[in-house]
mmCIF file with all atom_site columns, C-alpha atoms in Angstrom:
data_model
loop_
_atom_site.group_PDB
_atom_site.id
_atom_site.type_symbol
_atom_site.label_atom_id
_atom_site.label_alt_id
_atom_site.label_comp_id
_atom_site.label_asym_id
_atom_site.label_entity_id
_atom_site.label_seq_id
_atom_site.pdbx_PDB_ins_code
_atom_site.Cartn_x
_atom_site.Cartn_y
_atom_site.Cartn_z
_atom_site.occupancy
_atom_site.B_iso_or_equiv
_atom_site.pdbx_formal_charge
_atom_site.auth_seq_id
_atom_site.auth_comp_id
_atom_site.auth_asym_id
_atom_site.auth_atom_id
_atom_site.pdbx_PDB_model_num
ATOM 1   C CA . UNK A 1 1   ? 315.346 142.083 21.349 1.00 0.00 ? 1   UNK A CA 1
ATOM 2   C CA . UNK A 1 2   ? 311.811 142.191 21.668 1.00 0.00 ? 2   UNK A CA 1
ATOM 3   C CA . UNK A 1 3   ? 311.599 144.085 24.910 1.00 0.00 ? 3   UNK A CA 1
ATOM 4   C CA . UNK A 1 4   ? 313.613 146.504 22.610 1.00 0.00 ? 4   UNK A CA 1
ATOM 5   C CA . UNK A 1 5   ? 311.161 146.605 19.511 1.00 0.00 ? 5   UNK A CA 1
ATOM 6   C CA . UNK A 1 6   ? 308.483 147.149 22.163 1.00 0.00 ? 6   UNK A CA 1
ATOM 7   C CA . UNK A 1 7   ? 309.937 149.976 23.932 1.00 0.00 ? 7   UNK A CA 1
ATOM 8   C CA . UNK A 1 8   ? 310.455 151.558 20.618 1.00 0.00 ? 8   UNK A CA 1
ATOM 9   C CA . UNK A 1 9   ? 307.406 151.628 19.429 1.00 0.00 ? 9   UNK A CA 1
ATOM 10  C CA . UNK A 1 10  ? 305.983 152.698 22.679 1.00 0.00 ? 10  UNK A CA 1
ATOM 11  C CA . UNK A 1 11  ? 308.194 156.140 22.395 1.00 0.00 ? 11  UNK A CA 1
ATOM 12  C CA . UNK A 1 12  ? 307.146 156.371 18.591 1.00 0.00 ? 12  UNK A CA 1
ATOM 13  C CA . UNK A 1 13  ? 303.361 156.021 19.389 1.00 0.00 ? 13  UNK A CA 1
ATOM 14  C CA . UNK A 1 14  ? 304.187 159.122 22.339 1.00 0.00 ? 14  UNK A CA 1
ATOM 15  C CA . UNK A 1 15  ? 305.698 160.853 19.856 1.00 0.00 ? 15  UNK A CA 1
ATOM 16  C CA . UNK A 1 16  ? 302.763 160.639 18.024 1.00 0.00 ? 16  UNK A CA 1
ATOM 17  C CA . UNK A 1 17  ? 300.055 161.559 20.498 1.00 0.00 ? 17  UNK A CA 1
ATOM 18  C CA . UNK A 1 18  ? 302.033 164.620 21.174 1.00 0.00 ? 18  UNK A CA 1
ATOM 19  C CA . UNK A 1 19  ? 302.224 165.625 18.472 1.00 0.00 ? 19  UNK A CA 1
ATOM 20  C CA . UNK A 1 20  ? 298.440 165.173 17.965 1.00 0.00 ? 20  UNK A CA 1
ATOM 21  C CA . UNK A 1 21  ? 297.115 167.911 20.840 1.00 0.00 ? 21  UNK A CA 1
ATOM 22  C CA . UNK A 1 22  ? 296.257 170.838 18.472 1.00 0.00 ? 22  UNK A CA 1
ATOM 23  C CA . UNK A 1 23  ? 294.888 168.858 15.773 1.00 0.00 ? 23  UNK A CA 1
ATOM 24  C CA . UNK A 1 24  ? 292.585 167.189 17.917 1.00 0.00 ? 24  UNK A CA 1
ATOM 25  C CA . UNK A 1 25  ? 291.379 170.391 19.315 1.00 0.00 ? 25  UNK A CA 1
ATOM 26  C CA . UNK A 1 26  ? 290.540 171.094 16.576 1.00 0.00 ? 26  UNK A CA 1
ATOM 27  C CA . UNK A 1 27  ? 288.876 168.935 15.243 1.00 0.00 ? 27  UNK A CA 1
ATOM 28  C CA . UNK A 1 28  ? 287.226 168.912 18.673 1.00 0.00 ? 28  UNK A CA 1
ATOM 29  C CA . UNK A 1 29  ? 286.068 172.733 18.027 1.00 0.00 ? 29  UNK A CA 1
ATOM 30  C CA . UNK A 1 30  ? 284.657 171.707 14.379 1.00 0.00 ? 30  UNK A CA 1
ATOM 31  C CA . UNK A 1 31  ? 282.238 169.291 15.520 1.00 0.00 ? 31  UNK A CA 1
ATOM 32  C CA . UNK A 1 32  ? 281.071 171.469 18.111 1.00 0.00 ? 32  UNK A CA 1
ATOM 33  C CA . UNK A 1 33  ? 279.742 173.880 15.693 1.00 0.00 ? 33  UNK A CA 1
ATOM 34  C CA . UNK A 1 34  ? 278.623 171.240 13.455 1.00 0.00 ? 34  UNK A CA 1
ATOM 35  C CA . UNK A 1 35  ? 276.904 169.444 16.293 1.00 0.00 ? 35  UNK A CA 1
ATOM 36  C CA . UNK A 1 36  ? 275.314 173.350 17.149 1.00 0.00 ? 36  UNK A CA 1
ATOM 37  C CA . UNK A 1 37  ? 274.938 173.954 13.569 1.00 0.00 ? 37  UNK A CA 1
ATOM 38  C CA . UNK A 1 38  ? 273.176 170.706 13.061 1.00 0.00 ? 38  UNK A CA 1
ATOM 39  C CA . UNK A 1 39  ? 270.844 171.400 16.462 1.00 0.00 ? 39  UNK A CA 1
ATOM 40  C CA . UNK A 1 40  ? 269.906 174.784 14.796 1.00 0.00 ? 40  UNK A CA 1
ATOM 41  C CA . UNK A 1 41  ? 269.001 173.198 11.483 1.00 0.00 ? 41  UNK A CA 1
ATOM 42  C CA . UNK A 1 42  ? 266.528 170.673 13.355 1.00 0.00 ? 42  UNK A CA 1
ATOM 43  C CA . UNK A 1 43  ? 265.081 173.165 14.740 1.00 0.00 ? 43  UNK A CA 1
ATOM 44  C CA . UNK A 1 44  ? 264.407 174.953 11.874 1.00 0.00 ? 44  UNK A CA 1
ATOM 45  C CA . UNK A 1 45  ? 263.071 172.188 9.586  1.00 0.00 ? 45  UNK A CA 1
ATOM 46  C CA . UNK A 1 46  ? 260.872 170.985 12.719 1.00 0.00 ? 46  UNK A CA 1
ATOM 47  C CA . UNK A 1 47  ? 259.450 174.860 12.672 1.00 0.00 ? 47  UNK A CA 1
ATOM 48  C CA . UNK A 1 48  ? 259.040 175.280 8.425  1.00 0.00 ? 48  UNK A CA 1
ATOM 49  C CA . UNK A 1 49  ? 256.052 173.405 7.016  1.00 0.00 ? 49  UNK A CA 1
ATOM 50  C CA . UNK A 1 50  ? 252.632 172.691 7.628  1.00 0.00 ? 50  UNK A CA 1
ATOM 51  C CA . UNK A 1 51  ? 251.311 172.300 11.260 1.00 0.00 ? 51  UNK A CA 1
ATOM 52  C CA . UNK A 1 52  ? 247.430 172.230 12.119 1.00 0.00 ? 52  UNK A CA 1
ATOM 53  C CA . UNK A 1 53  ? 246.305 175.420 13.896 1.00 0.00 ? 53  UNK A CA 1
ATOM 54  C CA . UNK A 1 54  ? 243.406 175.426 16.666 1.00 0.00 ? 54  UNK A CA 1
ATOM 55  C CA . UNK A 1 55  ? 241.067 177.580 19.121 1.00 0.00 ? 55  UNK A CA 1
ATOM 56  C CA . UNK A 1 56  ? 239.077 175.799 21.553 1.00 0.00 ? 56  UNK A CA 1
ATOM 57  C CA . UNK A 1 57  ? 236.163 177.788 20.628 1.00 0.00 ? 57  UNK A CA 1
ATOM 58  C CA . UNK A 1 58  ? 235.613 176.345 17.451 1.00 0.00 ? 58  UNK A CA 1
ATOM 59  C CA . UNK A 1 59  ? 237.152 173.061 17.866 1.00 0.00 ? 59  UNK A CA 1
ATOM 60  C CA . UNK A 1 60  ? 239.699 170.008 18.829 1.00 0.00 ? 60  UNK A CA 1
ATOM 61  C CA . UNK A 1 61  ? 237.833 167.820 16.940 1.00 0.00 ? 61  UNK A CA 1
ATOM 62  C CA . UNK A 1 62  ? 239.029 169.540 13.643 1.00 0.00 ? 62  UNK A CA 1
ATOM 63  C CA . UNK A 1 63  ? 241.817 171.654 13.045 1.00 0.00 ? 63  UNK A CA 1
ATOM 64  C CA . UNK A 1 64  ? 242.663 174.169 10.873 1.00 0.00 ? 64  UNK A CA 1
ATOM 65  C CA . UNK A 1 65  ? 246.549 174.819 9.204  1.00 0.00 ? 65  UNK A CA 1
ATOM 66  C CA . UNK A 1 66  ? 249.421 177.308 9.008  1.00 0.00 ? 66  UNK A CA 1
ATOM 67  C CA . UNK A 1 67  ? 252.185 177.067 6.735  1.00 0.00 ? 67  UNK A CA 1
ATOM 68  C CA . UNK A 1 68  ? 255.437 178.600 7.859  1.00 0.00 ? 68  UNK A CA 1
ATOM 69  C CA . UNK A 1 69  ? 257.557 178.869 5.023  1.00 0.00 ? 69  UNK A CA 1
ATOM 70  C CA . UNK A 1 70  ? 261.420 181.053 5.041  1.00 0.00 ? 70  UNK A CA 1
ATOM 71  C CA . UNK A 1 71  ? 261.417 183.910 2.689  1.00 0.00 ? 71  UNK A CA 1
ATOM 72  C CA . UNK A 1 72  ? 264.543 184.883 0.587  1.00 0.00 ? 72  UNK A CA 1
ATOM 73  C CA . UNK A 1 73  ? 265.885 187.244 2.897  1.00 0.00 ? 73  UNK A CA 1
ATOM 74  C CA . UNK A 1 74  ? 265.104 184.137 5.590  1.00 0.00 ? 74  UNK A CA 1
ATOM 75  C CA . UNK A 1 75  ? 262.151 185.536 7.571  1.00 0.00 ? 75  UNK A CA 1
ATOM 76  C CA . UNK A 1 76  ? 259.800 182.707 7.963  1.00 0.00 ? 76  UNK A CA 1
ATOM 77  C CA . UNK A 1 77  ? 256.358 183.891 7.309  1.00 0.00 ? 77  UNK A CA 1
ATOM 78  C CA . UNK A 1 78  ? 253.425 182.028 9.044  1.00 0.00 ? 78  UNK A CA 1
ATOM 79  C CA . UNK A 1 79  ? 249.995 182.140 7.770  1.00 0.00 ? 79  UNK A CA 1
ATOM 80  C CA . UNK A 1 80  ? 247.151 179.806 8.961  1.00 0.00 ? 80  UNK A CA 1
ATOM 81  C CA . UNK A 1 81  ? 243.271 179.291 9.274  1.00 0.00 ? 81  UNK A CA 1
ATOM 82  C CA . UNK A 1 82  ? 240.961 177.419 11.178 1.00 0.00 ? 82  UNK A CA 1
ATOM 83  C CA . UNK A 1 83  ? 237.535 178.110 10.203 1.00 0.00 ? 83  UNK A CA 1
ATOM 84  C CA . UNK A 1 84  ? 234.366 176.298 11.369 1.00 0.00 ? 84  UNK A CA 1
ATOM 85  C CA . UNK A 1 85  ? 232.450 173.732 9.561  1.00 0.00 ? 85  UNK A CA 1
ATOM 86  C CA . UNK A 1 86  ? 228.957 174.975 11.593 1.00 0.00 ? 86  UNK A CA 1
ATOM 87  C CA . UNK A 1 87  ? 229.271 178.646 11.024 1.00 0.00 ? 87  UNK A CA 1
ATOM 88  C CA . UNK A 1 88  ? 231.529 181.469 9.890  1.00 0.00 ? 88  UNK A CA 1
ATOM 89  C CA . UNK A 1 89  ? 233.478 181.661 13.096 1.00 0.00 ? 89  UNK A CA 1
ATOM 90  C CA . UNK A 1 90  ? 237.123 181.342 12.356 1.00 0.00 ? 90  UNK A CA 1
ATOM 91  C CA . UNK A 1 91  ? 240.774 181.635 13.690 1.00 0.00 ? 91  UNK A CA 1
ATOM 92  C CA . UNK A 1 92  ? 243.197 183.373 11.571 1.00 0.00 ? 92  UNK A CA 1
ATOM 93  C CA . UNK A 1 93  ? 247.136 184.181 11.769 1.00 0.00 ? 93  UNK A CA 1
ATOM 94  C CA . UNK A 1 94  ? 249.481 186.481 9.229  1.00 0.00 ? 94  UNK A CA 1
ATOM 95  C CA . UNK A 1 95  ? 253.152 187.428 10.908 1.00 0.00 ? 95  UNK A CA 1
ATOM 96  C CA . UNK A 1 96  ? 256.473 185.966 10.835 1.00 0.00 ? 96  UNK A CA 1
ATOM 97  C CA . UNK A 1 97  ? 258.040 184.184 12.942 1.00 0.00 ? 97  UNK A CA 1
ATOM 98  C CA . UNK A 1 98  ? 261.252 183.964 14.791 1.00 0.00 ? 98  UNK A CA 1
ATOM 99  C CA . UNK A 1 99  ? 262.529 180.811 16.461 1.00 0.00 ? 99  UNK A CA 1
ATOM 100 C CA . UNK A 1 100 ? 263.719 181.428 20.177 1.00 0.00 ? 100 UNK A CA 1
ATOM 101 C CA . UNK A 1 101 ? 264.451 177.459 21.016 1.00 0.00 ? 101 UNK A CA 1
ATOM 102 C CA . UNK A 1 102 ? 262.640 174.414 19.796 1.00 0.00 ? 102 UNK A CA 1
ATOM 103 C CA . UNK A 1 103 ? 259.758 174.974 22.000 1.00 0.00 ? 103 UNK A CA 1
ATOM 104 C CA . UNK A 1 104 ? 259.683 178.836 22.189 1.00 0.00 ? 104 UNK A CA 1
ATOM 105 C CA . UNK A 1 105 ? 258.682 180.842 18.774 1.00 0.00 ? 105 UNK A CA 1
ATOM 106 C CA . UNK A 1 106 ? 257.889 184.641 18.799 1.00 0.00 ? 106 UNK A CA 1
ATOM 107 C CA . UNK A 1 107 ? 254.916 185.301 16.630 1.00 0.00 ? 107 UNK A CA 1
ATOM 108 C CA . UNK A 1 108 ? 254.848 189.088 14.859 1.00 0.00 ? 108 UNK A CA 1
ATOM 109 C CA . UNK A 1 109 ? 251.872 189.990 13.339 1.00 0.00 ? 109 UNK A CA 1
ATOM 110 C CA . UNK A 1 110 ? 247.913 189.638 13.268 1.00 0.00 ? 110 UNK A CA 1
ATOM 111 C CA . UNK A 1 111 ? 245.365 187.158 15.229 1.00 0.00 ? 111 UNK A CA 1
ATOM 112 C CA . UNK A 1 112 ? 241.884 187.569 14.534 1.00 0.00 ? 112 UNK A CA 1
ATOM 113 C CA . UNK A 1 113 ? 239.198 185.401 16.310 1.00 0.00 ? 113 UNK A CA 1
ATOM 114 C CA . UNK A 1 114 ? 235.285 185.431 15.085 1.00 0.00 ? 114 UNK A CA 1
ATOM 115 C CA . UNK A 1 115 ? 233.157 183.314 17.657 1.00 0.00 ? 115 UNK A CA 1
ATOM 116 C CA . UNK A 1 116 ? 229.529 184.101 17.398 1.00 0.00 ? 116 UNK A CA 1
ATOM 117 C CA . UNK A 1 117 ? 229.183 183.626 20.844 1.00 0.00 ? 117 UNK A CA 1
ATOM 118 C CA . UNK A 1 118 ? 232.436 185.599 21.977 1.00 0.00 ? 118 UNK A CA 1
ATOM 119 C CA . UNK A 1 119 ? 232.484 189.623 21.836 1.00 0.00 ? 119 UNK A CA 1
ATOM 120 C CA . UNK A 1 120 ? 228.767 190.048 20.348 1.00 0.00 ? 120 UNK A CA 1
ATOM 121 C CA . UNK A 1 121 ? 229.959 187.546 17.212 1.00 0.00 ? 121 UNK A CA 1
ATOM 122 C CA . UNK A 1 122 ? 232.284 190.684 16.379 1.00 0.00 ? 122 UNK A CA 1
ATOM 123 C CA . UNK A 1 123 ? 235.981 190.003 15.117 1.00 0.00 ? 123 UNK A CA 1
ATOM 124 C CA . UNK A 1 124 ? 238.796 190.433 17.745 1.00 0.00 ? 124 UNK A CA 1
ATOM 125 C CA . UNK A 1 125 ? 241.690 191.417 16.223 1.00 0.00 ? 125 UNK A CA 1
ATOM 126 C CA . UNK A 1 126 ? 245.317 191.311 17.889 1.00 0.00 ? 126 UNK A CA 1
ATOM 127 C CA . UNK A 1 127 ? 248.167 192.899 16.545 1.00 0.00 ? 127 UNK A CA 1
ATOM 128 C CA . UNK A 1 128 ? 251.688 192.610 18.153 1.00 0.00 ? 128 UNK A CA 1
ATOM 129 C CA . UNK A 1 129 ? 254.498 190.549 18.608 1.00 0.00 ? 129 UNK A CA 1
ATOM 130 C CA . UNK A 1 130 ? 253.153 187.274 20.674 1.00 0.00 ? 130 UNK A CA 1
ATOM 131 C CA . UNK A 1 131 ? 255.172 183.935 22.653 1.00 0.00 ? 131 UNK A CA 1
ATOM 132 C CA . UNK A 1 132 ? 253.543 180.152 21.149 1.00 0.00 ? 132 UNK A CA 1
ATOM 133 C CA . UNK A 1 133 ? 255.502 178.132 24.267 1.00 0.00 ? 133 UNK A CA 1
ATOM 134 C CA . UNK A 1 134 ? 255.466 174.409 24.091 1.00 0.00 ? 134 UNK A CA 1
ATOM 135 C CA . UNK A 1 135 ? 255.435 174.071 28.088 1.00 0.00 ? 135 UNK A CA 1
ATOM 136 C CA . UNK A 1 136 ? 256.436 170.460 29.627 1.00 0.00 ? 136 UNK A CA 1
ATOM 137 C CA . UNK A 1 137 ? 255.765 167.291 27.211 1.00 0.00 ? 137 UNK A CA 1
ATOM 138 C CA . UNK A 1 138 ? 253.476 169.280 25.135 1.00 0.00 ? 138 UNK A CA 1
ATOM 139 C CA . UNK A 1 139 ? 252.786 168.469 21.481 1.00 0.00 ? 139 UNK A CA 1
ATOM 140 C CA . UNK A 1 140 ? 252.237 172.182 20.454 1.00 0.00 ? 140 UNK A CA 1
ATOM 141 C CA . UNK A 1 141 ? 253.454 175.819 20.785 1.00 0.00 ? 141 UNK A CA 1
ATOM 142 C CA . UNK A 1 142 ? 250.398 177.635 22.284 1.00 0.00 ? 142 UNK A CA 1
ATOM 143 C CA . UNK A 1 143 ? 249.758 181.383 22.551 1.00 0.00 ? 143 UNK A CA 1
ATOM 144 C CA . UNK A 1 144 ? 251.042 182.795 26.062 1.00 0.00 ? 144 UNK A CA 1
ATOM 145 C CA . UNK A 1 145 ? 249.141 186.337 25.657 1.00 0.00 ? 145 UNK A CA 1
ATOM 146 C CA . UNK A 1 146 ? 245.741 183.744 26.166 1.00 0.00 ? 146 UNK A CA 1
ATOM 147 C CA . UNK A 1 147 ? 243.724 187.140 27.879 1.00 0.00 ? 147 UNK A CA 1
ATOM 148 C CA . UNK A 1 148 ? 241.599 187.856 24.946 1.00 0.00 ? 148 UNK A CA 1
ATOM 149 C CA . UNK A 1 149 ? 241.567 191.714 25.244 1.00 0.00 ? 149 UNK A CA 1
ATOM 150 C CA . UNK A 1 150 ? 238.062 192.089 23.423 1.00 0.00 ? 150 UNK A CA 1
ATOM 151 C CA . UNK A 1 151 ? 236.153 190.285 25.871 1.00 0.00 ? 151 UNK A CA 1
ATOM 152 C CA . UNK A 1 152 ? 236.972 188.732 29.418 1.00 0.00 ? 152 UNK A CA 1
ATOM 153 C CA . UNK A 1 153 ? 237.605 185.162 28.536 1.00 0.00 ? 153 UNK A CA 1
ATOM 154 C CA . UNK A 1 154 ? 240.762 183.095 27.529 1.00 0.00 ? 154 UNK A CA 1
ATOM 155 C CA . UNK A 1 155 ? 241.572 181.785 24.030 1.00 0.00 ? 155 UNK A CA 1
ATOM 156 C CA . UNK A 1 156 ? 244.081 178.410 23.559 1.00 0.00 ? 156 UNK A CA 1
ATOM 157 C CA . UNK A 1 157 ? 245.773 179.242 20.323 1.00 0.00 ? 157 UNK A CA 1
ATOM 158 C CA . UNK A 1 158 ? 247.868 176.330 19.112 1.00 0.00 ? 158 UNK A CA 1
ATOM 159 C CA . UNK A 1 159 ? 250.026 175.364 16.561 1.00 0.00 ? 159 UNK A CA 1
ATOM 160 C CA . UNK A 1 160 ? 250.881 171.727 16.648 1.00 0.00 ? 160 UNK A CA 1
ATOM 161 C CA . UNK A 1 161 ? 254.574 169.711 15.621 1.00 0.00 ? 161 UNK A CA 1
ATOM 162 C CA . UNK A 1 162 ? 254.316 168.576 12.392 1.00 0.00 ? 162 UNK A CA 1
ATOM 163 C CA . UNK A 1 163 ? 253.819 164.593 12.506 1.00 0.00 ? 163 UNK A CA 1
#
């Protein structure tokens, strides 16, 4: 009798799990897209916000900020300024911003430098659509066009992760 009651509910519980195939691919498929959904929305919240902003010319010690904030129509706008506490030299960023992978951002817009020791003390302005890569274990995107085009020398632009 009980080798019957077993056998029974052996064949009801494979009933069962046949039965179950399509709803568990399904279910299957849903968190997928959550779990993608979920990746994208990290990524996003780890971009929007306040991160300091550097150059190397006017210091590590200090940093400036940008703000990257999403617009209605869900552009996220990035504007930022590091200016220097010993003269008017100053970094400065206006441009959106559109998110590639958690470590690659596209940059649209304007960078202008002032070092008073860099082209003549004159303003370099960039305009263009620039990569901010966060290469290896790095802590920060930084600016892959580094070549500054109004003088032979190389500028570290960084944004750092929010903390």
């Amino acid at each position: 009798m009980l080798m019957l009651l077993l056998t029974l509910g052996a064949e009801a519980q494979n009933q069962t799990r046949k039965s179950r195939p399509a709803t568990r691919k399904a279910t299957v498929t849903r968190k997928a897209t959550v779990t993608r959904k979920a990746k994208t929305q990290t990524v996003e919240q780890q971009v929007l916000g306040k991160h300091m902003l550097s150059l190397q010319w006017i210091s590590w010690d200090y940093f400036g900020n940008c703000e990257i904030t999403k617009l209605e129509d869900g552009t996220m706008k990035c504007v930022g300024e590091q200016a220097s506490r010993e003269n008017d030299d100053y970094l400065r960023i206006n441009g959106t911003i559109t998110i590639v992978d958690a470590r690659h951002l596209v940059f649209n817009g304007t960078i202008a430098i002032r070092v008073n020791y860099n082209n003549g003390g004159e303003e370099c302005l960039r305009e263009g659509t620039f990569d901010f890569v966060a290469s290896g274990k790095r802590k920060y995107w930084r600016l892959q066009q580094m070549d500054n085009p109004c003088e032979g020398i190389v500028d570290y632009v960084d944004i750092y992760f929010k903390r």
